[in-house]
Tab-separated table of C-alpha atoms in Angstrom:
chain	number	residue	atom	x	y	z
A	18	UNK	CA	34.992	175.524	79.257
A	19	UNK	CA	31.587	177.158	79.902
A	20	UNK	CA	30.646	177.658	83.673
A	21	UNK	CA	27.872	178.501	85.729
A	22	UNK	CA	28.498	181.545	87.483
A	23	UNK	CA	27.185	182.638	90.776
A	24	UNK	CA	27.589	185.417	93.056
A	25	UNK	CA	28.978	186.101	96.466
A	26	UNK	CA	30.718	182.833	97.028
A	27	UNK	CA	30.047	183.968	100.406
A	28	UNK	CA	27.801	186.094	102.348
A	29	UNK	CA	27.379	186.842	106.605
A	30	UNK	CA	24.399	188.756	107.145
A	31	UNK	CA	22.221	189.211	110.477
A	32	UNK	CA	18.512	187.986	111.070
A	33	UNK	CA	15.703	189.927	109.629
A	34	UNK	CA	18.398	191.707	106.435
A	35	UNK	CA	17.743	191.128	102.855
A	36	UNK	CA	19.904	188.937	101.049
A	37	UNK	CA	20.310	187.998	97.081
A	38	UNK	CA	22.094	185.798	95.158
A	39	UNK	CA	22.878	185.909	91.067
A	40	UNK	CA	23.016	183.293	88.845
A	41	UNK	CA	24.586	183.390	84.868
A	42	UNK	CA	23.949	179.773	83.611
A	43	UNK	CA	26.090	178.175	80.390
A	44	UNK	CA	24.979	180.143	77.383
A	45	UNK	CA	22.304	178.230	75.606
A	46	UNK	CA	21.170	176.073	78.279
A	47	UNK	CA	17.175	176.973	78.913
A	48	UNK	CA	16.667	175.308	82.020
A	49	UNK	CA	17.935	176.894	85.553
A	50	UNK	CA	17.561	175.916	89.006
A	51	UNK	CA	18.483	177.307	92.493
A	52	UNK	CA	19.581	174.007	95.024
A	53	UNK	CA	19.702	175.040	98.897
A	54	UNK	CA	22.018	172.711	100.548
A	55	UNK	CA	22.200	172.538	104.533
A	56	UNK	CA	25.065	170.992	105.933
A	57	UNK	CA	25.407	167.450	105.672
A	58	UNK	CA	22.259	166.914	103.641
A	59	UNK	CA	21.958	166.758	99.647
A	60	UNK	CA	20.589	169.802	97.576
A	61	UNK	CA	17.182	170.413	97.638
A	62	UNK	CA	15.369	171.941	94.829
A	63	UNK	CA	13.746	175.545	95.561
A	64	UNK	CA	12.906	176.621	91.880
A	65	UNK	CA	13.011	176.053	88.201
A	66	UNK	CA	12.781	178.216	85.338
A	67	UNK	CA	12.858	177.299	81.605
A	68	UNK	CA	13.373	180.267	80.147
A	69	UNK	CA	11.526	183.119	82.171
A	70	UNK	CA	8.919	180.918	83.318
A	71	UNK	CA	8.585	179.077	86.606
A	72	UNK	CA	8.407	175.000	86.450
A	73	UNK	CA	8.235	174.714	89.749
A	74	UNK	CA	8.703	176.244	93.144
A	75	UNK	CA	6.706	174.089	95.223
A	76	UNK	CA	9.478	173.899	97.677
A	77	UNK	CA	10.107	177.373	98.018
A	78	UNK	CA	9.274	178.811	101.410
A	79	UNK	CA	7.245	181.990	99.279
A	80	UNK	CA	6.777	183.996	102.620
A	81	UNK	CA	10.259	184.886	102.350
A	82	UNK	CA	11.926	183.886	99.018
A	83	UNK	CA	11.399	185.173	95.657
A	84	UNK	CA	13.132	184.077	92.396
A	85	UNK	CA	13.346	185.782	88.892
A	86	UNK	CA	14.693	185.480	85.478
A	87	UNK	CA	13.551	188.150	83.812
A	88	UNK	CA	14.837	187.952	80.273
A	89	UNK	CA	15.621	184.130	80.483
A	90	UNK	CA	19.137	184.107	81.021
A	91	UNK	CA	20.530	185.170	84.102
A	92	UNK	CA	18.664	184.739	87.699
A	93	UNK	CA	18.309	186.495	91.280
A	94	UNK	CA	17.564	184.846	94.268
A	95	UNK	CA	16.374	186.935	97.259
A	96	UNK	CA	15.703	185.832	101.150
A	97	UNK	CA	13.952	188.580	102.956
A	98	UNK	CA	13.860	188.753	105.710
A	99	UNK	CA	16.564	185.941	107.023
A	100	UNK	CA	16.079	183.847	109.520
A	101	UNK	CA	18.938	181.592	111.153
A	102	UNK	CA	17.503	178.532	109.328
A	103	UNK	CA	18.828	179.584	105.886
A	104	UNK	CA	21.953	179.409	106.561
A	105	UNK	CA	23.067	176.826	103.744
A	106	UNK	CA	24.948	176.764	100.284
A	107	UNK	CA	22.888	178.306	97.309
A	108	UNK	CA	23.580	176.339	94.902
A	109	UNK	CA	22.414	176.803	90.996
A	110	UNK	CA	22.413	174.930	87.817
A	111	UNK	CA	21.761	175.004	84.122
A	112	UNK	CA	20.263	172.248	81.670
A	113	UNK	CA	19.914	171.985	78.069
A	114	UNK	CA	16.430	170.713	79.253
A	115	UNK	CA	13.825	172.511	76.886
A	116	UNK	CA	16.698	172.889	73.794
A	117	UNK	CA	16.050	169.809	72.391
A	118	UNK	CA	19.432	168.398	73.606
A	119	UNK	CA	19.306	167.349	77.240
A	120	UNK	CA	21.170	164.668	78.063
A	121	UNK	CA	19.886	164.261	81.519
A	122	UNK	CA	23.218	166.237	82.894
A	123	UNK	CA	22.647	169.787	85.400
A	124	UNK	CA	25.855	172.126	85.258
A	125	UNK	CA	26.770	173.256	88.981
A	126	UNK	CA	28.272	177.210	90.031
A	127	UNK	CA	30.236	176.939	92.620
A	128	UNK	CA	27.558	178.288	95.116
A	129	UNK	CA	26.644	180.999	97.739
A	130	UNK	CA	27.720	180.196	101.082
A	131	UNK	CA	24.833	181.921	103.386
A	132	UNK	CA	25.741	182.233	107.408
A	133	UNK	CA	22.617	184.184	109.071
A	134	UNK	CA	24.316	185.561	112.684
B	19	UNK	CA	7.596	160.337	95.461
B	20	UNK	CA	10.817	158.952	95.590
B	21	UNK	CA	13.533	158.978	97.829
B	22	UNK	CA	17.369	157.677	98.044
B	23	UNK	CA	19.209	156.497	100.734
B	24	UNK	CA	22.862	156.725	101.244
B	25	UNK	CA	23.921	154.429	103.902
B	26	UNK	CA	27.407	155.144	104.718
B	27	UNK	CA	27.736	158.932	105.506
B	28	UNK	CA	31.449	158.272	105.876
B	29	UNK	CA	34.125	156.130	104.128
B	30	UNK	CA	37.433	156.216	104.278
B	31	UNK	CA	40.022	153.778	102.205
B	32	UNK	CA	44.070	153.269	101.771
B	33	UNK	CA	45.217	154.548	98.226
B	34	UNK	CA	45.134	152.546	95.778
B	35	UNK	CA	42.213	150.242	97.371
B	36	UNK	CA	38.667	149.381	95.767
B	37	UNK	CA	35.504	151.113	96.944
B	38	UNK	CA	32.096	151.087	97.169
B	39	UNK	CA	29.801	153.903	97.598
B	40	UNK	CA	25.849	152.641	98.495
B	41	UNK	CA	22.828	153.854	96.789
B	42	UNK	CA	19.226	152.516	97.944
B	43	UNK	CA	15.734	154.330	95.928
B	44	UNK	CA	12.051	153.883	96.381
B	45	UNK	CA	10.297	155.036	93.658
B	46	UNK	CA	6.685	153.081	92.089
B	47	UNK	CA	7.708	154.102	88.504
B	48	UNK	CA	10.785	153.440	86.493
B	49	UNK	CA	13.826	155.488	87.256
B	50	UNK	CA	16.356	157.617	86.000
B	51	UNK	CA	19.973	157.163	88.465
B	52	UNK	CA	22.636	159.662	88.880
B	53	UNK	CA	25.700	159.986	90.740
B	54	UNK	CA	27.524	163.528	91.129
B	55	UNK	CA	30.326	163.991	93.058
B	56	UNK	CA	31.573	167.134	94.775
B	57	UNK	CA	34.793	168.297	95.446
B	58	UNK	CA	35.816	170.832	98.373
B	59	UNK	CA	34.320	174.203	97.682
B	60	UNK	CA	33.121	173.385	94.466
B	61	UNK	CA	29.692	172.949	92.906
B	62	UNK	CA	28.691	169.285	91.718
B	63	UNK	CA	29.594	167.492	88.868
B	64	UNK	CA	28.340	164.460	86.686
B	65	UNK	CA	30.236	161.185	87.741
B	66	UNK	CA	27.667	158.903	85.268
B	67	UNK	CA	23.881	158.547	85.111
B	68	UNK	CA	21.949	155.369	84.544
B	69	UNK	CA	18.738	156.370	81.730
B	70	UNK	CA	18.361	153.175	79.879
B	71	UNK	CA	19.724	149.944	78.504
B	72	UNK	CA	23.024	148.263	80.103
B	73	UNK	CA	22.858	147.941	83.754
B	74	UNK	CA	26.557	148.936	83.987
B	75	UNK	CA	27.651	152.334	83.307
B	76	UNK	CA	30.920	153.873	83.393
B	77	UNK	CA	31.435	157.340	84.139
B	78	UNK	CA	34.303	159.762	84.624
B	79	UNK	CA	37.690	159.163	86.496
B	80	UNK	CA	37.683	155.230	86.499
B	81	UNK	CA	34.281	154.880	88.377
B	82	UNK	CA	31.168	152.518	87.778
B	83	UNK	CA	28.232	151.916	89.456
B	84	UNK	CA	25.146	149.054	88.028
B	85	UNK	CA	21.789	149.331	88.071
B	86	UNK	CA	19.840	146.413	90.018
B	87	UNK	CA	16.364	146.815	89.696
B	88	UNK	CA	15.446	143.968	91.940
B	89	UNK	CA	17.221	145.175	94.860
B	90	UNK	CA	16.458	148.937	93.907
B	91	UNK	CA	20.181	150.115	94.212
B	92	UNK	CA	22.909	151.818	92.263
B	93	UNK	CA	26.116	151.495	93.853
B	94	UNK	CA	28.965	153.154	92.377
B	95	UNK	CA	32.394	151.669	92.951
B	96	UNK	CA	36.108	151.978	91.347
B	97	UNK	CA	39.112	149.323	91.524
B	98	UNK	CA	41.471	151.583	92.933
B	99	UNK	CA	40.886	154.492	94.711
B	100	UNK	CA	43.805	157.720	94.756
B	101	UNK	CA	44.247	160.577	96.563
B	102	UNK	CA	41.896	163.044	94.293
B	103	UNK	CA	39.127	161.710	94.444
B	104	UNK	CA	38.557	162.593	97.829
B	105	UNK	CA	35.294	164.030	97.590
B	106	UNK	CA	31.307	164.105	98.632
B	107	UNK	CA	29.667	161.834	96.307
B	108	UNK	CA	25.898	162.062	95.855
B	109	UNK	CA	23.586	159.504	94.364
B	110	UNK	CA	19.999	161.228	93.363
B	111	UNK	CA	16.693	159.747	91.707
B	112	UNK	CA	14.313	161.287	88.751
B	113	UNK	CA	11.077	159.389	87.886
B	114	UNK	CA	10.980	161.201	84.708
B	115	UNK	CA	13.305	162.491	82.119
B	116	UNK	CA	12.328	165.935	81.053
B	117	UNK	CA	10.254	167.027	83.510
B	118	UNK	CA	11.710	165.397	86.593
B	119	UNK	CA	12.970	166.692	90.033
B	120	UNK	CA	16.074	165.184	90.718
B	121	UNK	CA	16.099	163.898	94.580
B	122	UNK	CA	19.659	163.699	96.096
B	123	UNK	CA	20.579	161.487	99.476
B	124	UNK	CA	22.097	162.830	102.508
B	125	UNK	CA	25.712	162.243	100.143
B	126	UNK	CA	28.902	159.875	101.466
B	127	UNK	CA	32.403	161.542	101.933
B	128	UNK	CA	35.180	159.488	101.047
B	129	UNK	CA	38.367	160.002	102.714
B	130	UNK	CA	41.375	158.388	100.787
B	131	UNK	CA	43.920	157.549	103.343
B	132	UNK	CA	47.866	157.360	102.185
């Protein structure tokens, strides 16, 4: 079965480093997002792309975040520098949103666990 | 904008006992209901989405939830609960379908207790 894949499941870095995070969606789906979820809250949409365009990243703090999908298919997300506040769970999803056969449903990775010391 | 509200952040339940998770929105324009559930130290996944037509809709692994526009909630529930499905379970809102934001609430773990 096709997954989203994501990459480092888990990542310790100190204040004020660079961090990034990859995303490789379901093949075919045009839609991808990147979720931040801090503990004991629900994900929170930072950006979405359908194809190599951005949707929307109204949410996402631009001072220090930047997200790209260069060639429509697979994504980086990068934090620079990091603060203590983003430590969270990086999550990201795919849609067939844009393909003509969305059925409402986002595909979940796994996630990036991100602890700032 | 809209917003959900999950009001139990914790539930726990015997094996084999029914349950009912709580799902409150706001939203001025019609809706589009979800509930994903999420298991340890995975990503989400689709339990069953409300988009149109009967208010009850049955999703994956035995659960339900109805759609009650009048008291602007989507509770999902399932006759009897096992061990697996111990889990977060979030309920989240869209006011569009296309070119909606999906808005999650704060999520409910359920414990299931042998």
């Amino acid at each position: 079965e096709a997954e989203v894949a994501q990459s480092p499941r888990y990542k310790i870095t100190e204040k004020s480093q660079a961090v990034a995070f990859w995303c490789d969606p379901i093949s075919g789906h045009a839609t991808l997002y990147w979720y931040r979820q801090i503990l004991g809250q629900g994900p929170e949409l930072l950006v979405q792309f359908q194809d190599e365009s951005v949707v929307d990243d109204s949410q996402l703090p631009k001072d220090r975040f930047s997200a790209e999908r260069l060639k429509g298919v697979d994504s980086t997300l990068k934090i620079q520098p990091a603060e203590l506040g983003d430590s969270a769970m990086y999550l990201c999803a795919s849609s067939l949103l844009g393909s003509g056969r969305y059925t409402g449903e986002l595909f979940f990775g796994e996630g990036s666990r991100l602890t700032v010391l | 904008a809209q917003s959900v509200t999950q009001l139990d952040s914790q539930v726990p339940v015997f094996e084999e006992a029914p349950v009912e998770l709580r799902c409150n929105y706001s939203s001025s324009v019609s809706v589009y209901l979800f509930w994903y559930v999420q298991y340890p130290n995975q990503g989400l996944q689709l339990l069953l989405k409300y988009l149109s037509g009967s208010t009850l809709v049955k999703g994956i692994n035995g659960f339900e939830a109805e759609f009650n526009k009048s008291q602007t909630s989507f509770h999902l529930r399932k006759p009897s609960v096992h061990i697996s499905d111990t889990a977060e379970y979030f309920c989240a809102v869209a006011r569009g379908f296309g070119n909606e934001k999906l808005t999650f609430g704060t999520g409910t773990r359920l414990t299931i207790i042998p």
